[in-house]
PDB file of C-alpha atoms in Angstrom:
ATOM      1  CA  MET M 226     -19.962  71.336  25.635  1.00 77.00           C
ATOM      2  CA  LYS M 227     -17.158  69.223  26.409  1.00 78.00           C
ATOM      3  CA  THR M 228     -16.922  65.027  27.146  1.00 83.00           C
ATOM      4  CA  ILE M 229     -15.110  62.165  27.264  1.00 78.00           C
ATOM      5  CA  TYR M 230     -14.526  60.180  24.895  1.00 78.00           C
ATOM      6  CA  ARG M 231     -11.780  57.667  23.945  1.00 73.00           C
ATOM      7  CA  HIS M 232     -10.229  58.714  27.029  1.00 72.00           C
ATOM      8  CA  GLU M 233      -9.976  62.471  25.592  1.00 76.00           C
ATOM      9  CA  ILE M 234     -11.572  65.439  26.038  1.00 81.00           C
ATOM     10  CA  TYR M 235     -13.555  66.089  23.638  1.00 83.00           C
ATOM     11  CA  GLU M 236     -15.583  69.214  22.396  1.00 85.00           C
ATOM     12  CA  VAL M 237     -18.958  68.213  21.420  1.00 86.00           C
ATOM     13  CA  ILE M 238     -19.863  70.066  18.929  1.00 85.00           C
ATOM     14  CA  ASP M 239     -24.166  68.387  17.394  1.00 87.00           C
ATOM     15  CA  ILE M 240     -26.751  65.587  18.592  1.00 87.00           C
ATOM     16  CA  SER M 241     -28.749  63.943  16.313  1.00 86.00           C
ATOM     17  CA  PRO M 242     -33.019  63.823  17.550  1.00 84.00           C
ATOM     18  CA  MET M 243     -32.850  59.434  18.634  1.00 82.00           C
ATOM     19  CA  ASP M 244     -34.538  57.057  16.442  1.00 85.00           C
ATOM     20  CA  GLU M 245     -36.843  54.009  17.580  1.00 83.00           C
ATOM     21  CA  ASP M 246     -33.623  52.128  18.415  1.00 83.00           C
ATOM     22  CA  ASN M 247     -32.767  55.039  20.480  1.00 84.00           C
ATOM     23  CA  ILE M 248     -29.323  56.453  19.160  1.00 88.00           C
ATOM     24  CA  CYS M 249     -28.516  59.116  17.650  1.00 85.00           C
ATOM     25  CA  GLN M 250     -25.145  60.380  16.215  1.00 87.00           C
ATOM     26  CA  ILE M 251     -22.591  62.972  18.748  1.00 86.00           C
ATOM     27  CA  THR M 252     -20.951  65.094  16.086  1.00 89.00           C
ATOM     28  CA  LEU M 253     -17.380  65.380  18.476  1.00 87.00           C
ATOM     29  CA  CYS M 254     -14.092  67.542  17.663  1.00 88.00           C
ATOM     30  CA  SER M 255     -10.765  66.835  20.085  1.00 84.00           C
ATOM     31  CA  ASP M 256      -9.371  68.569  21.813  1.00 81.00           C
ATOM     32  CA  ARG M 257      -5.875  67.481  21.259  1.00 79.00           C
ATOM     33  CA  THR M 258      -6.387  67.675  18.002  1.00 83.00           C
ATOM     34  CA  GLY M 259      -9.031  68.800  16.079  1.00 84.00           C
ATOM     35  CA  ARG M 260     -10.532  65.918  14.235  1.00 83.00           C
ATOM     36  CA  MET M 261     -13.399  65.500  13.994  1.00 88.00           C
ATOM     37  CA  GLU M 262     -15.746  62.705  14.293  1.00 85.00           C
ATOM     38  CA  THR M 263     -19.056  61.204  13.958  1.00 87.00           C
ATOM     39  CA  GLU M 264     -20.139  58.521  16.911  1.00 85.00           C
ATOM     40  CA  ASP M 265     -23.641  56.463  17.703  1.00 86.00           C
ATOM     41  CA  ALA M 266     -24.557  57.318  20.915  1.00 87.00           C
ATOM     42  CA  PHE M 267     -26.626  55.833  23.313  1.00 85.00           C
ATOM     43  CA  CYS M 268     -30.170  58.327  24.252  1.00 85.00           C
ATOM     44  CA  HIS M 269     -33.174  57.677  27.037  1.00 81.00           C
ATOM     45  CA  ASP M 270     -35.114  59.580  27.630  1.00 75.00           C
ATOM     46  CA  GLY M 271     -35.040  58.568  31.932  1.00 61.00           C
ATOM     47  CA  ALA M 272     -34.998  62.230  32.987  1.00 56.00           C
ATOM     48  CA  GLY M 273     -38.239  63.177  30.959  1.00 63.00           C
ATOM     49  CA  TYR M 274     -35.849  64.248  28.191  1.00 73.00           C
ATOM     50  CA  PRO M 275     -33.028  63.038  25.999  1.00 81.00           C
ATOM     51  CA  LEU M 276     -29.708  61.985  27.206  1.00 86.00           C
ATOM     52  CA  ALA M 277     -26.883  60.553  25.239  1.00 87.00           C
ATOM     53  CA  PHE M 278     -24.332  58.199  25.961  1.00 88.00           C
ATOM     54  CA  VAL M 279     -21.558  57.104  24.378  1.00 87.00           C
ATOM     55  CA  PRO M 280     -19.138  54.222  25.589  1.00 85.00           C
ATOM     56  CA  LEU M 281     -16.044  54.912  27.484  1.00 81.00           C
ATOM     57  CA  GLU M 282     -13.665  51.865  28.976  1.00 78.00           C
ATOM     58  CA  LEU M 283     -13.429  52.345  32.483  1.00 77.00           C
ATOM     59  CA  SER M 284     -12.140  50.821  35.121  1.00 79.00           C
ATOM     60  CA  ASP M 285     -13.812  49.431  38.431  1.00 81.00           C
ATOM     61  CA  ARG M 286     -11.811  51.446  40.949  1.00 80.00           C
ATOM     62  CA  GLN M 287     -12.591  54.493  37.888  1.00 80.00           C
ATOM     63  CA  THR M 288     -15.965  54.429  37.501  1.00 84.00           C
ATOM     64  CA  LEU M 289     -16.883  54.422  41.150  1.00 84.00           C
ATOM     65  CA  ALA M 290     -14.858  57.744  41.346  1.00 82.00           C
ATOM     66  CA  LEU M 291     -16.074  59.496  39.552  1.00 83.00           C
ATOM     67  CA  ILE M 292     -19.681  58.195  40.442  1.00 85.00           C
ATOM     68  CA  ARG M 293     -18.609  59.710  44.355  1.00 84.00           C
ATOM     69  CA  GLU M 294     -17.481  63.044  41.974  1.00 83.00           C
ATOM     70  CA  PHE M 295     -20.211  63.580  40.086  1.00 84.00           C
ATOM     71  CA  ASP M 296     -22.720  62.964  43.456  1.00 84.00           C
ATOM     72  CA  THR M 297     -19.835  65.570  45.329  1.00 82.00           C
ATOM     73  CA  TRP M 298     -20.809  67.803  41.650  1.00 82.00           C
ATOM     74  CA  TYR M 299     -24.388  67.633  41.149  1.00 80.00           C
ATOM     75  CA  ALA M 300     -24.792  68.524  45.398  1.00 76.00           C
ATOM     76  CA  ASN M 301     -23.251  71.644  44.269  1.00 74.00           C
ATOM     77  CA  THR M 302     -26.077  73.104  41.312  1.00 72.00           C
ATOM     78  CA  ASP M 303     -28.186  74.375  43.869  1.00 71.00           C
ATOM     79  CA  GLN M 304     -30.883  72.786  42.008  1.00 68.00           C
ATOM     80  CA  ASP M 305     -33.867  71.023  43.517  1.00 71.00           C
ATOM     81  CA  LEU M 306     -33.186  67.392  44.122  1.00 73.00           C
ATOM     82  CA  ARG M 307     -36.541  67.377  42.195  1.00 72.00           C
ATOM     83  CA  TYR M 308     -34.867  68.321  38.667  1.00 70.00           C
ATOM     84  CA  TRP M 309     -31.475  67.100  38.836  1.00 77.00           C
ATOM     85  CA  ALA M 310     -32.044  63.489  41.470  1.00 81.00           C
ATOM     86  CA  ALA M 311     -34.275  61.746  37.680  1.00 79.00           C
ATOM     87  CA  GLU M 312     -30.485  62.505  35.872  1.00 82.00           C
ATOM     88  CA  PHE M 313     -28.102  61.239  38.138  1.00 85.00           C
ATOM     89  CA  GLN M 314     -29.851  57.702  38.876  1.00 86.00           C
ATOM     90  CA  LEU M 315     -29.586  57.845  35.584  1.00 86.00           C
ATOM     91  CA  LEU M 316     -25.911  58.382  35.223  1.00 86.00           C
ATOM     92  CA  VAL M 317     -25.415  56.761  37.766  1.00 89.00           C
ATOM     93  CA  ARG M 318     -26.514  53.668  36.535  1.00 89.00           C
ATOM     94  CA  MET M 319     -24.822  54.037  32.967  1.00 88.00           C
ATOM     95  CA  LEU M 320     -20.956  54.989  34.674  1.00 87.00           C
ATOM     96  CA  LEU M 321     -21.776  50.952  35.960  1.00 88.00           C
ATOM     97  CA  CYS M 322     -22.774  50.078  31.866  1.00 86.00           C
ATOM     98  CA  GLY M 323     -19.655  51.859  30.888  1.00 84.00           C
ATOM     99  CA  TYR M 324     -21.117  54.742  28.879  1.00 87.00           C
ATOM    100  CA  MET M 325     -20.512  58.983  30.098  1.00 85.00           C
ATOM    101  CA  VAL M 326     -22.865  60.896  29.555  1.00 86.00           C
ATOM    102  CA  VAL M 327     -22.596  63.905  27.157  1.00 84.00           C
ATOM    103  CA  ASN M 328     -24.997  66.344  27.680  1.00 83.00           C
ATOM    104  CA  PRO M 329     -26.348  66.924  30.762  1.00 82.00           C
ATOM    105  CA  ARG M 330     -28.606  69.315  31.660  1.00 79.00           C
ATOM    106  CA  TYR M 331     -28.019  70.275  35.177  1.00 78.00           C
ATOM    107  CA  LEU M 332     -24.940  69.903  35.331  1.00 79.00           C
ATOM    108  CA  GLU M 333     -22.403  72.227  33.719  1.00 75.00           C
ATOM    109  CA  LEU M 334     -20.011  69.194  32.900  1.00 74.00           C
ATOM    110  CA  ASP M 335     -17.777  71.689  31.216  1.00 73.00           C
ATOM    111  CA  GLU M 336     -17.316  73.054  34.408  1.00 74.00           C
ATOM    112  CA  VAL M 337     -15.999  69.572  36.435  1.00 76.00           C
ATOM    113  CA  ILE M 338     -14.397  68.341  32.969  1.00 76.00           C
ATOM    114  CA  GLY M 339     -10.975  68.849  33.960  1.00 74.00           C
ATOM    115  CA  PRO M 340     -11.256  67.370  37.476  1.00 74.00           C
ATOM    116  CA  ALA M 341     -12.988  64.332  35.322  1.00 77.00           C
ATOM    117  CA  TRP M 342     -10.620  64.066  32.696  1.00 73.00           C
ATOM    118  CA  GLU M 343      -7.340  63.882  35.446  1.00 73.00           C
ATOM    119  CA  MET M 344      -9.188  60.971  37.211  1.00 69.00           C
ATOM    120  CA  VAL M 345      -9.823  59.160  33.626  1.00 74.00           C
ATOM    121  CA  ARG M 346      -6.047  59.662  32.736  1.00 70.00           C
ATOM    122  CA  GLY M 347      -4.446  59.635  36.014  1.00 59.00           C
ATOM    123  CA  ASP M 348      -5.786  56.408  37.068  1.00 51.00           C
ATOM    124  CA  GLY M 349      -5.073  55.181  33.915  1.00 45.00           C
ATOM    125  CA  GLU M 350      -2.015  56.013  34.011  1.00 46.00           C
ATOM    126  CA  SER M 351      -1.578  54.777  37.211  1.00 47.00           C
ATOM    127  CA  MET M 352      -3.583  51.227  36.579  1.00 43.00           C
ATOM    128  CA  GLY M 353      -1.536  50.936  33.448  1.00 43.00           C
ATOM    129  CA  LYS M 354       1.907  51.325  34.695  1.00 48.00           C
ATOM    130  CA  GLU M 355       1.345  49.019  37.943  1.00 46.00           C
ATOM    131  CA  ALA M 356       1.008  46.928  35.130  1.00 44.00           C
ATOM    132  CA  ASP M 357       3.223  46.878  33.429  1.00 50.00           C
ATOM    133  CA  LYS M 358       5.299  46.725  36.185  1.00 53.00           C
ATOM    134  CA  ALA M 359       3.681  44.052  37.726  1.00 47.00           C
ATOM    135  CA  VAL M 360       3.881  41.639  34.321  1.00 50.00           C
ATOM    136  CA  ASP M 361       8.399  42.817  33.787  1.00 57.00           C
ATOM    137  CA  SER M 362       8.103  41.242  37.194  1.00 67.00           C
ATOM    138  CA  GLY M 363       6.853  38.748  35.914  1.00 75.00           C
ATOM    139  CA  LYS M 364       9.008  38.394  33.276  1.00 79.00           C
ATOM    140  CA  GLU M 365      12.632  38.487  35.144  1.00 81.00           C
ATOM    141  CA  LYS M 366      11.053  35.829  38.003  1.00 82.00           C
ATOM    142  CA  LYS M 367      10.712  33.729  34.764  1.00 85.00           C
ATOM    143  CA  LEU M 368      13.815  34.902  33.267  1.00 85.00           C
ATOM    144  CA  LYS M 369      15.679  34.481  36.787  1.00 86.00           C
ATOM    145  CA  GLU M 370      14.189  30.218  37.585  1.00 88.00           C
ATOM    146  CA  ARG M 371      15.454  30.171  33.508  1.00 89.00           C
ATOM    147  CA  LEU M 372      18.958  31.168  34.881  1.00 89.00           C
ATOM    148  CA  LYS M 373      18.472  29.170  37.192  1.00 90.00           C
ATOM    149  CA  ALA M 374      17.522  25.781  36.274  1.00 92.00           C
ATOM    150  CA  ASN M 375      19.947  26.369  33.090  1.00 92.00           C
ATOM    151  CA  TYR M 376      23.631  26.889  35.207  1.00 92.00           C
ATOM    152  CA  GLU M 377      22.717  23.559  37.213  1.00 92.00           C
ATOM    153  CA  ALA M 378      22.172  21.565  34.360  1.00 93.00           C
ATOM    154  CA  TYR M 379      25.203  23.296  33.426  1.00 92.00           C
ATOM    155  CA  ILE M 380      26.976  22.873  36.850  1.00 92.00           C
ATOM    156  CA  GLN M 381      26.334  19.388  37.218  1.00 92.00           C
ATOM    157  CA  ARG M 382      27.372  18.154  33.080  1.00 92.00           C
ATOM    158  CA  MET M 383      30.841  20.086  34.688  1.00 92.00           C
ATOM    159  CA  GLY M 384      30.527  17.931  37.265  1.00 91.00           C
ATOM    160  CA  GLN M 385      31.022  14.230  35.351  1.00 92.00           C
ATOM    161  CA  LYS M 386      33.673  15.965  33.083  1.00 90.00           C
ATOM    162  CA  PRO M 387      37.594  14.933  33.408  1.00 91.00           C
ATOM    163  CA  ALA M 388      39.919  17.283  36.369  1.00 90.00           C
ATOM    164  CA  SER M 389      41.876  18.183  32.569  1.00 90.00           C
ATOM    165  CA  GLU M 390      39.435  18.710  30.386  1.00 91.00           C
ATOM    166  CA  LEU M 391      37.379  21.105  33.324  1.00 90.00           C
ATOM    167  CA  ILE M 392      41.331  22.773  33.624  1.00 91.00           C
ATOM    168  CA  GLU M 393      41.268  23.604  29.740  1.00 91.00           C
ATOM    169  CA  MET M 394      37.188  25.010  30.106  1.00 92.00           C
ATOM    170  CA  ALA M 395      38.515  27.526  33.230  1.00 91.00           C
ATOM    171  CA  SER M 396      37.247  30.626  30.617  1.00 90.00           C
ATOM    172  CA  GLU M 397      34.584  28.738  29.938  1.00 92.00           C
ATOM    173  CA  ILE M 398      33.611  28.224  33.623  1.00 93.00           C
ATOM    174  CA  ALA M 399      34.416  31.077  34.780  1.00 92.00           C
ATOM    175  CA  ALA M 400      32.523  33.482  32.302  1.00 90.00           C
ATOM    176  CA  ALA M 401      28.982  30.503  32.673  1.00 92.00           C
ATOM    177  CA  LYS M 402      29.446  31.973  37.352  1.00 92.00           C
ATOM    178  CA  PHE M 403      29.932  35.387  36.054  1.00 89.00           C
ATOM    179  CA  ILE M 404      27.082  35.785  33.823  1.00 87.00           C
ATOM    180  CA  TYR M 405      24.913  33.616  35.885  1.00 88.00           C
ATOM    181  CA  GLU M 406      26.091  35.705  38.799  1.00 87.00           C
ATOM    182  CA  GLU M 407      25.706  39.335  37.266  1.00 85.00           C
ATOM    183  CA  LEU M 408      21.752  38.470  35.566  1.00 82.00           C
ATOM    184  CA  ILE M 409      20.450  36.787  38.741  1.00 80.00           C
ATOM    185  CA  VAL M 410      21.190  40.318  41.291  1.00 70.00           C
ATOM    186  CA  GLU M 411      17.416  41.360  42.261  1.00 55.00           C
ATOM    187  CA  GLY M 412      16.388  43.678  39.448  1.00 53.00           C
ATOM    188  CA  ALA M 413      19.161  44.071  37.532  1.00 59.00           C
ATOM    189  CA  PHE M 414      18.780  43.581  33.022  1.00 67.00           C
ATOM    190  CA  GLY M 415      15.380  42.648  33.212  1.00 65.00           C
ATOM    191  CA  GLY M 416      14.170  44.998  29.763  1.00 72.00           C
ATOM    192  CA  TYR M 417      16.311  41.971  28.553  1.00 79.00           C
ATOM    193  CA  ALA M 418      14.270  39.263  29.662  1.00 81.00           C
ATOM    194  CA  ASP M 419      11.602  39.597  26.767  1.00 81.00           C
ATOM    195  CA  TYR M 420      14.721  38.706  24.276  1.00 84.00           C
ATOM    196  CA  LEU M 421      16.151  36.722  27.280  1.00 85.00           C
ATOM    197  CA  LEU M 422      13.522  34.362  27.434  1.00 86.00           C
ATOM    198  CA  GLN M 423      12.957  33.425  23.510  1.00 85.00           C
ATOM    199  CA  PHE M 424      16.000  31.556  24.282  1.00 88.00           C
ATOM    200  CA  GLU M 425      16.102  27.642  25.797  1.00 90.00           C
ATOM    201  CA  ASP M 426      19.344  28.113  27.543  1.00 91.00           C
ATOM    202  CA  PRO M 427      20.023  31.749  27.230  1.00 89.00           C
ATOM    203  CA  LEU M 428      23.063  31.016  29.424  1.00 90.00           C
ATOM    204  CA  GLU M 429      24.581  29.660  26.806  1.00 92.00           C
ATOM    205  CA  VAL M 430      24.284  31.725  25.309  1.00 89.00           C
ATOM    206  CA  LEU M 431      25.451  35.303  26.691  1.00 89.00           C
ATOM    207  CA  ARG M 432      28.644  32.866  27.779  1.00 89.00           C
ATOM    208  CA  ASP M 433      28.695  32.162  24.681  1.00 89.00           C
ATOM    209  CA  SER M 434      28.262  35.764  23.407  1.00 86.00           C
ATOM    210  CA  TRP M 435      31.046  37.698  26.842  1.00 86.00           C
ATOM    211  CA  LEU M 436      33.585  35.005  25.911  1.00 85.00           C
ATOM    212  CA  ASP M 437      33.750  35.218  21.982  1.00 81.00           C
ATOM    213  CA  ASN M 438      33.036  39.538  23.751  1.00 76.00           C
ATOM    214  CA  GLU M 439      36.734  38.446  25.782  1.00 72.00           C
ATOM    215  CA  ALA M 440      38.767  37.000  22.812  1.00 66.00           C
ATOM    216  CA  CYS M 441      38.811  40.497  20.932  1.00 65.00           C
ATOM    217  CA  ASP M 442      42.689  40.952  19.886  1.00 63.00           C
ATOM    218  CA  ARG M 443      44.432  42.148  23.397  1.00 65.00           C
ATOM    219  CA  HIS M 444      48.110  42.679  22.367  1.00 70.00           C
ATOM    220  CA  GLU M 445      48.058  46.413  21.645  1.00 75.00           C
ATOM    221  CA  GLU M 446      46.842  46.732  25.568  1.00 76.00           C
ATOM    222  CA  ILE M 447      49.868  43.904  27.013  1.00 77.00           C
ATOM    223  CA  ASP M 448      51.662  45.394  25.218  1.00 79.00           C
ATOM    224  CA  HIS M 449      50.491  49.405  26.646  1.00 81.00           C
ATOM    225  CA  MET M 450      50.571  46.942  30.300  1.00 81.00           C
ATOM    226  CA  LEU M 451      54.839  45.583  29.705  1.00 80.00           C
ATOM    227  CA  TRP M 452      55.390  49.324  29.188  1.00 86.00           C
ATOM    228  CA  SER M 453      54.006  50.766  31.996  1.00 85.00           C
ATOM    229  CA  MET M 454      54.821  48.118  34.242  1.00 83.00           C
ATOM    230  CA  LYS M 455      58.663  48.496  33.446  1.00 85.00           C
ATOM    231  CA  ASP M 456      58.216  51.799  33.817  1.00 86.00           C
ATOM    232  CA  ARG M 457      57.652  52.245  37.100  1.00 86.00           C
ATOM    233  CA  GLY M 458      58.807  49.791  37.910  1.00 86.00           C
ATOM    234  CA  ILE M 459      55.789  47.622  39.178  1.00 84.00           C
ATOM    235  CA  GLY M 460      56.663  44.389  41.182  1.00 81.00           C
ATOM    236  CA  ILE M 461      60.457  45.357  42.109  1.00 82.00           C
ATOM    237  CA  GLY M 462      60.713  44.856  46.202  1.00 82.00           C
ATOM    238  CA  GLU M 463      56.593  43.091  45.914  1.00 83.00           C
ATOM    239  CA  TYR M 464      57.476  40.567  44.333  1.00 79.00           C
ATOM    240  CA  PRO M 465      60.581  37.387  44.693  1.00 82.00           C
ATOM    241  CA  MET M 466      63.750  38.343  42.210  1.00 78.00           C
ATOM    242  CA  ALA M 467      64.628  36.105  39.789  1.00 78.00           C
ATOM    243  CA  ALA M 468      68.407  36.600  41.736  1.00 68.00           C
ATOM    244  CA  GLN M 469      66.629  35.459  44.827  1.00 58.00           C
ATOM    245  CA  ALA M 470      66.448  32.218  43.415  1.00 55.00           C
ATOM    246  CA  GLY M 471      69.831  31.324  42.165  1.00 56.00           C
ATOM    247  CA  GLU M 472      69.438  32.766  38.789  1.00 52.00           C
ATOM    248  CA  GLY M 473      72.078  34.953  38.582  1.00 49.00           C
ATOM    249  CA  ALA M 474      69.410  37.464  36.985  1.00 47.00           C
ATOM    250  CA  GLN M 475      71.635  40.606  38.565  1.00 47.00           C
ATOM    251  CA  GLY M 476      72.621  43.016  35.694  1.00 48.00           C
ATOM    252  CA  GLN M 477      70.831  41.260  33.641  1.00 51.00           C
ATOM    253  CA  GLU M 478      68.652  43.989  31.253  1.00 53.00           C
ATOM    254  CA  VAL M 479      65.354  43.300  29.974  1.00 50.00           C
ATOM    255  CA  VAL M 480      65.259  43.875  26.856  1.00 50.00           C
ATOM    256  CA  MET M 481      61.131  45.426  25.098  1.00 50.00           C
ATOM    257  CA  CYS M 482      60.534  44.626  21.616  1.00 48.00           C
TER     258      CYS M 482
END
């Protein structure tokens, strides 16, 4: 005999007699891990014999789906209505209270545990993903709002500075604009929202980090670019030459060190 408990499938090994408080103990073995557990269960004898129920955390959707399926499963037991109606009514009532039957008498739970498990697990996973997606979407929206406010405040500060100072800050302004436009794109970098939302001004942190990254020594890169330009004659015939400007540079050779 199997049951669903703690979002796993368990084999029911033993059920003790219920005490005066309608509580019994059930011994369960996890199908997944083989772990043995002894848990308290709520008992009810409204169907004429004790039924044990274990708490099962279900959403309203899962509860309704299980009730619908149990209705179909019970209808296919070939039992007289009088024999299983009381049990089915009790099972539904307990499901509405958040409990799963462990030991049905008229329904072979082993035969339907697979579909029941898929329903509980599948709906739970689906709802979990939807909830995670909603949370992530909310964080991404909050990050975009903060970045927008950061950027608008930054542009306002820049507007109060003299032109000479703005020229000196050109690389910083360009970095701020680039970072803002990249992160404000729909769905971009949402996985970093938790990290970035720690900062009051994530735009400033990102801008400075980008500038640090861009400020690395690029002497070798420039040297390689110059060698490639000279080797391929890039620009010759496309840009005005010094000789055309009257500087008498014809015949002069550029020496590369």
